[in-house]
mmCIF file of C-alpha atoms in Angstrom:
data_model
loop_
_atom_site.group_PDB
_atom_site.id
_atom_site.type_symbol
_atom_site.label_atom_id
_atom_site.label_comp_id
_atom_site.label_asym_id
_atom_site.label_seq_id
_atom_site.Cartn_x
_atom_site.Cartn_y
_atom_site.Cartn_z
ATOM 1 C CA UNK F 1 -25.481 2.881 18.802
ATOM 2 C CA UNK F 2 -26.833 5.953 20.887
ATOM 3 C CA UNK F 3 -25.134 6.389 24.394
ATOM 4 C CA UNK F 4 -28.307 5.160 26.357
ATOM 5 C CA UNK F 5 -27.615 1.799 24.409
ATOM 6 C CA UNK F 6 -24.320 1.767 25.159
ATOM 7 C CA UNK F 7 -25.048 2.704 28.829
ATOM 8 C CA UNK F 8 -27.799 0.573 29.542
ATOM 9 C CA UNK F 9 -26.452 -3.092 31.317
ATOM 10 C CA UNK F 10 -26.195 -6.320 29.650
ATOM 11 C CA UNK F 11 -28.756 -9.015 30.465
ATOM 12 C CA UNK F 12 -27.834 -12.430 31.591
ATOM 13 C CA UNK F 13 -28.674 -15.268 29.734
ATOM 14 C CA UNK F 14 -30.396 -18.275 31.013
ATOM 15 C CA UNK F 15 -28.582 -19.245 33.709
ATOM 16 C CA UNK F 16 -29.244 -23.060 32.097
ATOM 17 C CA UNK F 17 -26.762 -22.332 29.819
ATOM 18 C CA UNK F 18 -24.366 -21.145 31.690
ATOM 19 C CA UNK F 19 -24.690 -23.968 34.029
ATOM 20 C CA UNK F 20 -24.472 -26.472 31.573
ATOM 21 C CA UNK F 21 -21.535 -24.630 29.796
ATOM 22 C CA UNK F 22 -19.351 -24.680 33.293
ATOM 23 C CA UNK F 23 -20.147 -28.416 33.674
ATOM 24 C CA UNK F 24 -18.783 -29.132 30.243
ATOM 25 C CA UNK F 25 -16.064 -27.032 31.022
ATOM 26 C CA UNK F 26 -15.199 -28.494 34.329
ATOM 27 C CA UNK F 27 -15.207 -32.136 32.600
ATOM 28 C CA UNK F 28 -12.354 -31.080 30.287
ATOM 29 C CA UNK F 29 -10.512 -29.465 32.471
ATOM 30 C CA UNK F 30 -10.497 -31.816 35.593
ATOM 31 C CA UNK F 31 -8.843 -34.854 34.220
ATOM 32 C CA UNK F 32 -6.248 -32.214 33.032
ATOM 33 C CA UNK F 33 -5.519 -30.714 36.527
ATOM 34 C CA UNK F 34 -5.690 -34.033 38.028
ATOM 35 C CA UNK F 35 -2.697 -34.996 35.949
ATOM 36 C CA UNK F 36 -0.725 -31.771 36.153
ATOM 37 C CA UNK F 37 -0.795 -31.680 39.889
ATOM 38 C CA UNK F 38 -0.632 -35.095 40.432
ATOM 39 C CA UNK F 39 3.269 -34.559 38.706
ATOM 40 C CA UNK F 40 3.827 -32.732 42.319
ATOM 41 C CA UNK F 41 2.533 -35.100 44.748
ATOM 42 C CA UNK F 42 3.833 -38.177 46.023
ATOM 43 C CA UNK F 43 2.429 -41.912 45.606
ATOM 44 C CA UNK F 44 1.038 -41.916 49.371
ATOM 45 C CA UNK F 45 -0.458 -38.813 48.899
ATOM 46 C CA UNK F 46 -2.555 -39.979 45.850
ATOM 47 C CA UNK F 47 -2.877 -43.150 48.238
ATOM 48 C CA UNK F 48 -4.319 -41.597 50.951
ATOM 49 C CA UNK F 49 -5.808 -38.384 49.272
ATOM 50 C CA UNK F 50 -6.550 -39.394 45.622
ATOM 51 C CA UNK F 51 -8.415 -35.644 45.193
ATOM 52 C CA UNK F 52 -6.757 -33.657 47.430
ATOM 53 C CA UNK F 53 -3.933 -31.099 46.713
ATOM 54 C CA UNK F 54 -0.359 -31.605 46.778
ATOM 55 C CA UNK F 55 0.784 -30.977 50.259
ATOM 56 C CA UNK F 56 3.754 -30.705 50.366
ATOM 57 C CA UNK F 57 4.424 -29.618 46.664
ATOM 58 C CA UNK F 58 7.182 -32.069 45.323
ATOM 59 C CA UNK F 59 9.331 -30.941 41.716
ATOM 60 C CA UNK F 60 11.551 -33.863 41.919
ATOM 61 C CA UNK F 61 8.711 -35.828 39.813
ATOM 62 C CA UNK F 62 9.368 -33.433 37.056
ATOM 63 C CA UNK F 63 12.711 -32.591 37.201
ATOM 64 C CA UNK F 64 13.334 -36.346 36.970
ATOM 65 C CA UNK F 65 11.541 -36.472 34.176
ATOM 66 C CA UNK F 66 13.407 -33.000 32.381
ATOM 67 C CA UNK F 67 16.929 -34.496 33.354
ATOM 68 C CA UNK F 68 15.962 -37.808 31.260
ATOM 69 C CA UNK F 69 17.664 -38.160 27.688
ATOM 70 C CA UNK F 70 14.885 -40.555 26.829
ATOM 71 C CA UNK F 71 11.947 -38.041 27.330
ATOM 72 C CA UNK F 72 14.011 -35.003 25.104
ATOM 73 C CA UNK F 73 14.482 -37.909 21.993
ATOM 74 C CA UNK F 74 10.995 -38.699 22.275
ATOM 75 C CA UNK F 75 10.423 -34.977 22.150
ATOM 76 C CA UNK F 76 12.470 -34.846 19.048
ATOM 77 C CA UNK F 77 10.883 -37.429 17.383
ATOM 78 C CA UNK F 78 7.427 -35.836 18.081
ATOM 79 C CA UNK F 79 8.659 -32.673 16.768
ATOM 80 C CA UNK F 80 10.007 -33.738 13.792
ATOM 81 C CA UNK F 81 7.253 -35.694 12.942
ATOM 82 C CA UNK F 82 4.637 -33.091 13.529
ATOM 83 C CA UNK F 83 6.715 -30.110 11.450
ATOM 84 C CA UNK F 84 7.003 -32.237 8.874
ATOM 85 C CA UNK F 85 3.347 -33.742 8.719
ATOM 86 C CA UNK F 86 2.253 -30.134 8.558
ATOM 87 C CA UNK F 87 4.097 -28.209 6.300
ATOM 88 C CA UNK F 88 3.358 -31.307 3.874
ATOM 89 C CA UNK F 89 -0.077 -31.220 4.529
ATOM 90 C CA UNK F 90 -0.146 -27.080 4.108
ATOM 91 C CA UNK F 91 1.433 -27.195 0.952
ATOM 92 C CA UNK F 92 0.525 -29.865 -0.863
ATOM 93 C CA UNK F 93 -3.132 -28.925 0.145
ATOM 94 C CA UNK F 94 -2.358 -25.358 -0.756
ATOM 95 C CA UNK F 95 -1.609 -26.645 -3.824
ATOM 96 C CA UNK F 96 -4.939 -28.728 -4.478
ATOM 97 C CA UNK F 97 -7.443 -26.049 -3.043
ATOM 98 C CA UNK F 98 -5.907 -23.377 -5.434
ATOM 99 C CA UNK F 99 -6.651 -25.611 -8.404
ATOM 100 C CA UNK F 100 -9.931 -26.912 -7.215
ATOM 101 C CA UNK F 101 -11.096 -23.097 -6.117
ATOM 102 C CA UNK F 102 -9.684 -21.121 -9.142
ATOM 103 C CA UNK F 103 -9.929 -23.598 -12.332
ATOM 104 C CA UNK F 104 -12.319 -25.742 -14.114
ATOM 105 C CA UNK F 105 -11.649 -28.885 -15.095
ATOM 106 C CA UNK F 106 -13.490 -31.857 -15.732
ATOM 107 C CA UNK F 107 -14.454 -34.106 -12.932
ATOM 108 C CA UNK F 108 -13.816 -31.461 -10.951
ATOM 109 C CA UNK F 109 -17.214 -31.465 -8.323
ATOM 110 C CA UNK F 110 -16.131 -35.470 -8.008
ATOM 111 C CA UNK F 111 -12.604 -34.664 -7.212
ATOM 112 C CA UNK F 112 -13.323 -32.266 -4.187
ATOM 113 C CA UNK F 113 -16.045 -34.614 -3.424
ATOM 114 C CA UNK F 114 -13.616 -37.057 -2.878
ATOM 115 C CA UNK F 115 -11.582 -34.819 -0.730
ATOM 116 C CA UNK F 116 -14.979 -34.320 1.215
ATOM 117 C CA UNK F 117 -15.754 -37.977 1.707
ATOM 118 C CA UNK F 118 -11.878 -38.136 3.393
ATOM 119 C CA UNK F 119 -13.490 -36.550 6.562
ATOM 120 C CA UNK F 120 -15.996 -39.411 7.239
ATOM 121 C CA UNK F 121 -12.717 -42.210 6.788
ATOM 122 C CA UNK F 122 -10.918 -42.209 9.495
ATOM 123 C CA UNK F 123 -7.172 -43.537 9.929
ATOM 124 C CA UNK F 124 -8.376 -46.324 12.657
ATOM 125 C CA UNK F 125 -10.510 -48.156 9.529
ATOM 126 C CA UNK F 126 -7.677 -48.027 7.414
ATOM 127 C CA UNK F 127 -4.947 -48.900 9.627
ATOM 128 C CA UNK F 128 -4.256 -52.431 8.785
ATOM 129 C CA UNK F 129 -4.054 -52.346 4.888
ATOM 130 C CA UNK F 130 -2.067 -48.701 5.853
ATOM 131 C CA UNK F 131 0.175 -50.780 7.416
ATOM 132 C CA UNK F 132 0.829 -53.105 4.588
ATOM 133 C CA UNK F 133 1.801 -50.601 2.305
ATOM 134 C CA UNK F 134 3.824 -49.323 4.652
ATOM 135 C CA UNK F 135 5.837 -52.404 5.525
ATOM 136 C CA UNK F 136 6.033 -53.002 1.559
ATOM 137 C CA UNK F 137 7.567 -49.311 1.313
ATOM 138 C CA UNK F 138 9.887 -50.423 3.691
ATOM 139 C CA UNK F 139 8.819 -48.020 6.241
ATOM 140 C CA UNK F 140 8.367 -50.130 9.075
ATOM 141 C CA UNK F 141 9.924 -48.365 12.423
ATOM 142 C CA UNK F 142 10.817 -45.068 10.429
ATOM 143 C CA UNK F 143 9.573 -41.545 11.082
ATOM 144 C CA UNK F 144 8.298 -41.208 7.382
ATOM 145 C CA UNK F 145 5.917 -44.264 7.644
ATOM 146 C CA UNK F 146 4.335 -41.996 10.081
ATOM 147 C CA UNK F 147 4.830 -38.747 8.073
ATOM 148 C CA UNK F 148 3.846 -39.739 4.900
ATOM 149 C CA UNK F 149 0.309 -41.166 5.975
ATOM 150 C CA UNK F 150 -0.501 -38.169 8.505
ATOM 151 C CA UNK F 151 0.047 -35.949 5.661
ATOM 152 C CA UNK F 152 -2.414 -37.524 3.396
ATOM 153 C CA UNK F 153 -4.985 -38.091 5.931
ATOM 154 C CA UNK F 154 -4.789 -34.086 6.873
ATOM 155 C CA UNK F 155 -5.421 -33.789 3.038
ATOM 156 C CA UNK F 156 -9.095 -33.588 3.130
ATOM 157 C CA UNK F 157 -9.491 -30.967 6.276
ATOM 158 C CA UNK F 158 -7.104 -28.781 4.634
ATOM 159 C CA UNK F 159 -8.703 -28.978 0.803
ATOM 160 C CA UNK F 160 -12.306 -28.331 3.249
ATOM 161 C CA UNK F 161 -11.310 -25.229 5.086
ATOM 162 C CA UNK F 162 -8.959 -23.588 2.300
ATOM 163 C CA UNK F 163 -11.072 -24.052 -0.685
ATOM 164 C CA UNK F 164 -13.574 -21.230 0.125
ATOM 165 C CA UNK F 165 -10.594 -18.653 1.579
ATOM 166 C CA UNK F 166 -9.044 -19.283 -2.402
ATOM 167 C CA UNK F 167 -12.467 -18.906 -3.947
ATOM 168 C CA UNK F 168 -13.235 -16.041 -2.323
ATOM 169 C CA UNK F 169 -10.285 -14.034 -3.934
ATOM 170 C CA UNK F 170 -11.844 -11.825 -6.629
ATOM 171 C CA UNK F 171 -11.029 -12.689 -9.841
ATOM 172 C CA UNK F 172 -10.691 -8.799 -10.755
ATOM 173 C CA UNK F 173 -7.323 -9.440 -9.253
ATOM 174 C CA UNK F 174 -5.524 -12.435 -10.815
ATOM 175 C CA UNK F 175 -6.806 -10.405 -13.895
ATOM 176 C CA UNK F 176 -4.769 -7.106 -12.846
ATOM 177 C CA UNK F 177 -1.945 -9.528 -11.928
ATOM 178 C CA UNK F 178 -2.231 -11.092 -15.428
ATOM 179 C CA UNK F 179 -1.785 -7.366 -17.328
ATOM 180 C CA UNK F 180 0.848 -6.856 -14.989
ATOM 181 C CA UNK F 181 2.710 -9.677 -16.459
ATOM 182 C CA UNK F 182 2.382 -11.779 -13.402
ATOM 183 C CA UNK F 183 2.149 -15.438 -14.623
ATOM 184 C CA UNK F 184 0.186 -18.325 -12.546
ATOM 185 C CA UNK F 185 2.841 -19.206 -10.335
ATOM 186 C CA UNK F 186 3.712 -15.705 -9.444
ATOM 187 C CA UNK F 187 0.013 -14.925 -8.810
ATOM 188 C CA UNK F 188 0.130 -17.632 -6.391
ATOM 189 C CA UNK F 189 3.093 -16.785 -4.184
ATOM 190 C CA UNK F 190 2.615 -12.621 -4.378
ATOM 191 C CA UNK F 191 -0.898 -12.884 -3.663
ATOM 192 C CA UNK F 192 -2.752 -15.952 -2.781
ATOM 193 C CA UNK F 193 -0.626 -17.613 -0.355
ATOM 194 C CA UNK F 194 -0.541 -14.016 1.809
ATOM 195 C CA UNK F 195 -5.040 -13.630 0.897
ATOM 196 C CA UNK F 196 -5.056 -17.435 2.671
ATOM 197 C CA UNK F 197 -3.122 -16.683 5.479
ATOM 198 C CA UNK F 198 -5.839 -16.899 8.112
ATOM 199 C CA UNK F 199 -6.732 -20.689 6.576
ATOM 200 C CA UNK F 200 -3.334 -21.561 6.003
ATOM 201 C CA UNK F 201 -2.689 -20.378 9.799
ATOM 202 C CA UNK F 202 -6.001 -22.998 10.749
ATOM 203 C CA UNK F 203 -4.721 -26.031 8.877
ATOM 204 C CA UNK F 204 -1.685 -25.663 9.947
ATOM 205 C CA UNK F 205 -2.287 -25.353 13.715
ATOM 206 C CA UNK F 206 -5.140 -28.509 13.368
ATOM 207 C CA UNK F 207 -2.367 -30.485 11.846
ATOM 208 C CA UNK F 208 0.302 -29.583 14.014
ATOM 209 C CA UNK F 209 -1.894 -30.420 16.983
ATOM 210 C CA UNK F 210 -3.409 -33.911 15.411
ATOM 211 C CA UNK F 211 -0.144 -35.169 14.356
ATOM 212 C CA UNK F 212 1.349 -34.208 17.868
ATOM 213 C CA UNK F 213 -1.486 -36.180 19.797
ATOM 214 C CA UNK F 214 -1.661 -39.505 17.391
ATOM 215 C CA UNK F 215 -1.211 -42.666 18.825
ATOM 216 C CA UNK F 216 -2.501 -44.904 16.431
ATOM 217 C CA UNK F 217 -0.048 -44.813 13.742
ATOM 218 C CA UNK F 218 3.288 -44.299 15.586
ATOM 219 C CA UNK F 219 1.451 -47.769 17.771
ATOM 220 C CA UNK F 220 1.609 -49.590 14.567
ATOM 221 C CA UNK F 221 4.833 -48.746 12.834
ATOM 222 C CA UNK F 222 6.933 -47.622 15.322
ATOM 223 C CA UNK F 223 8.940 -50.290 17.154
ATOM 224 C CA UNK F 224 12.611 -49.000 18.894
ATOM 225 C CA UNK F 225 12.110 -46.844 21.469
ATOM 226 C CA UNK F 226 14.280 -44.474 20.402
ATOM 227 C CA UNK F 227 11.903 -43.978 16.825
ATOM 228 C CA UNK F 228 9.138 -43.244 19.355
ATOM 229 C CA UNK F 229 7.096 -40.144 19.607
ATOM 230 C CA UNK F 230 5.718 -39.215 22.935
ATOM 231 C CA UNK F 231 2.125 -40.632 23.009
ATOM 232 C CA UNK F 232 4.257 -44.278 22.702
ATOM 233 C CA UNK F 233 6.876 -43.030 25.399
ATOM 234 C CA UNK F 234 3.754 -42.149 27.886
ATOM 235 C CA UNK F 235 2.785 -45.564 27.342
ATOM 236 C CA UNK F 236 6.030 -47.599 27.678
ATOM 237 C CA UNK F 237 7.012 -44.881 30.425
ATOM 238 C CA UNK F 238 3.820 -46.095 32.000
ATOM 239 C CA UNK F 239 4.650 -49.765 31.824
ATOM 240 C CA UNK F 240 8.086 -49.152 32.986
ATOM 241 C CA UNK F 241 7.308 -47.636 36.447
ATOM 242 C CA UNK F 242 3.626 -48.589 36.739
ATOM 243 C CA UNK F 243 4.287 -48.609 40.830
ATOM 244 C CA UNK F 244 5.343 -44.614 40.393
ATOM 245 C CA UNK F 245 1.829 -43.355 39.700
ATOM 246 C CA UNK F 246 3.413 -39.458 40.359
ATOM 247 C CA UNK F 247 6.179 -39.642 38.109
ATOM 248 C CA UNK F 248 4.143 -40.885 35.288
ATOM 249 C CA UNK F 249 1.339 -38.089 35.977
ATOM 250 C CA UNK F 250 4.625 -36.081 35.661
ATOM 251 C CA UNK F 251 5.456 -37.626 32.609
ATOM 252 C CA UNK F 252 2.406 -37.373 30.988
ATOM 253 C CA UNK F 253 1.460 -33.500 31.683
ATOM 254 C CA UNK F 254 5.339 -32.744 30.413
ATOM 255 C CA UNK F 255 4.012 -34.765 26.965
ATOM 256 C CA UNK F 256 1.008 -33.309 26.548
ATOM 257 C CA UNK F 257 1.802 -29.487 27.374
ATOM 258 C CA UNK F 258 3.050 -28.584 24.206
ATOM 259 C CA UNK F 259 0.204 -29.220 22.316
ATOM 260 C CA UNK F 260 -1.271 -27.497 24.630
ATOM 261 C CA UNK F 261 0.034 -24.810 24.857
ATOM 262 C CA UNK F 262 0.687 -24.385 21.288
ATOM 263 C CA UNK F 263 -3.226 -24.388 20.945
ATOM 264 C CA UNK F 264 -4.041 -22.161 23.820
ATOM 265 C CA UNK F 265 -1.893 -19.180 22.096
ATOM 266 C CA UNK F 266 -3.453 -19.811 18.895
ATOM 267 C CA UNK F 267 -6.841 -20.829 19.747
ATOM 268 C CA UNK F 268 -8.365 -17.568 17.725
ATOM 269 C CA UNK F 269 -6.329 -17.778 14.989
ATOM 270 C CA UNK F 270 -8.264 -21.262 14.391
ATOM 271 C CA UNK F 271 -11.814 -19.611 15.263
ATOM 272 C CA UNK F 272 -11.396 -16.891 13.023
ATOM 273 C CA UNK F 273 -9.900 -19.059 10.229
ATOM 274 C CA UNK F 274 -13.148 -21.580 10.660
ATOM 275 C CA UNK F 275 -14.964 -18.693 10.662
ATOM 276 C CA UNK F 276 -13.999 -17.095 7.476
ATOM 277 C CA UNK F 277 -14.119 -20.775 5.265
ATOM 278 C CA UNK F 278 -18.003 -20.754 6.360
ATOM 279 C CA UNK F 279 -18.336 -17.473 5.177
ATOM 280 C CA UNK F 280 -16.445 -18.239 2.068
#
């Protein structure tokens, strides 16, 4: 690139585009800033101002809500789930993609198409005869009838994205590995698991994320209070002090900022792991 190139301004797109992009982006992010600073305003300000700004700003709404045992085990329980559901789904998917990417077999080209058709069947379809299964596993109000299902659900995204980042390993290297003595397992741990990072970063991030925000599941088996994850403690929260409309804004922002968060610091990690399974 000469220095004139480099010199010379960038045009503007079609301001269109940019128009429509901001309105898309000011639909997301609205409801979200309602929420969050409805947590700091009072229920006669949201009476009497339902879009204005808190004034004055009040922290008791949250505090109330950090001080409460029953918000930190719902936490927990969130947490737990969601670690587990992901490192399940990242291995045992792992696992699957290296076999599907780097072997032949037969039925094969049906198997991964079976993985593939998991992405058009979504948990909601399934949920009732999931639920029998469940109850006949004796998994009814336990964290693993919520577990177990997640991670076989997050199966067929993670076989998607990590097949290609497997495939594309050359082959000249397994090969070197194999004169070096290195056997299939070894090959798989010393250099294919650290080649996949960037998809294995992406799967687990979409997992961690999905499992954190599903309500569905946890709806259906999960039935004490203290077995629930937060998307059920927003709701009976919400039923308890329906009158408080502040405290459960408060509530809800304090449930739903970790998964924010957690995506907002790794939001290129998952754009540059997408990326490189396309180009795989």
């Amino acid at each position: 690139m000469s220095a004139r190139t480099a010199d010379r301004p960038q045009k503007w797109g079609n301001p269109f585009t940019y128009f429509v992009a901001l309105l898309f982006i000011g639909v997301c992010v609205a409801p979200v800033l309602y929420i969050v600073l409805g947590g700091f305003r009072t229920n006669s300000q949201i009476s009497t101002s339902p879009a204005g700004l808190p004034e004055p700003w009040v922290v008791s709404n949250y505090l109330n809500v950090l001080k409460s045992v029953t918000f930190w085990g719902e936490f927990a329980n969130s947490l737990v789930v969601a670690l587990a559901s992901t490192v399940g789904t990242v291995i045992l998917g792992l696992m699957v993609s290296f076999v599907l990417a780097r072997y032949d077999f037969r039925f094969k080209g049906a198997m991964y198409s079976l993985f593939a058709a998991g992405l058009m069947f979504p948990m909601v379809i399934a949920i009732t005869p999931l639920y029998i299964v469940i109850k006949d596993l004796g998994l009814v109000d336990n964290l693993l009838g919520v577990i177990v299902p997640q991670i076989a659900f997050g199966l067929p995204t993670t076989v998607i994205i990590l097949v290609p980042f497997l495939r594309a390993i050359p082959k000249e290297i397994e090969e070197a590995a194999a004169i070096d003595g290195t056997g299939r397992l070894g090959f798989f741990f010393r250099m294919v698991i650290p080649l996949s990072r960037p998809g294995v970063v992406t799967v687990g991030i979409l997992g961690f994320i999905g499992s954190w925000n599903n309500y569905v599941l946890p709806l259906y088996v999960l039935n004490s209070q203290a077995n629930f994850t937060l998307p059920l403690g927003v709701q009976a929260f919400s039923s308890q002090y329906s009158v408080d409309t502040a405290k459960v804004l408060a509530f809800t922002s304090l449930a739903m900022l970790p998964a924010m968060a957690f995506f907002a610091a790794f939001e290129k990690k998952i754009v540059g792991g997408l990326t490189g399974a396309v180009k795989g």
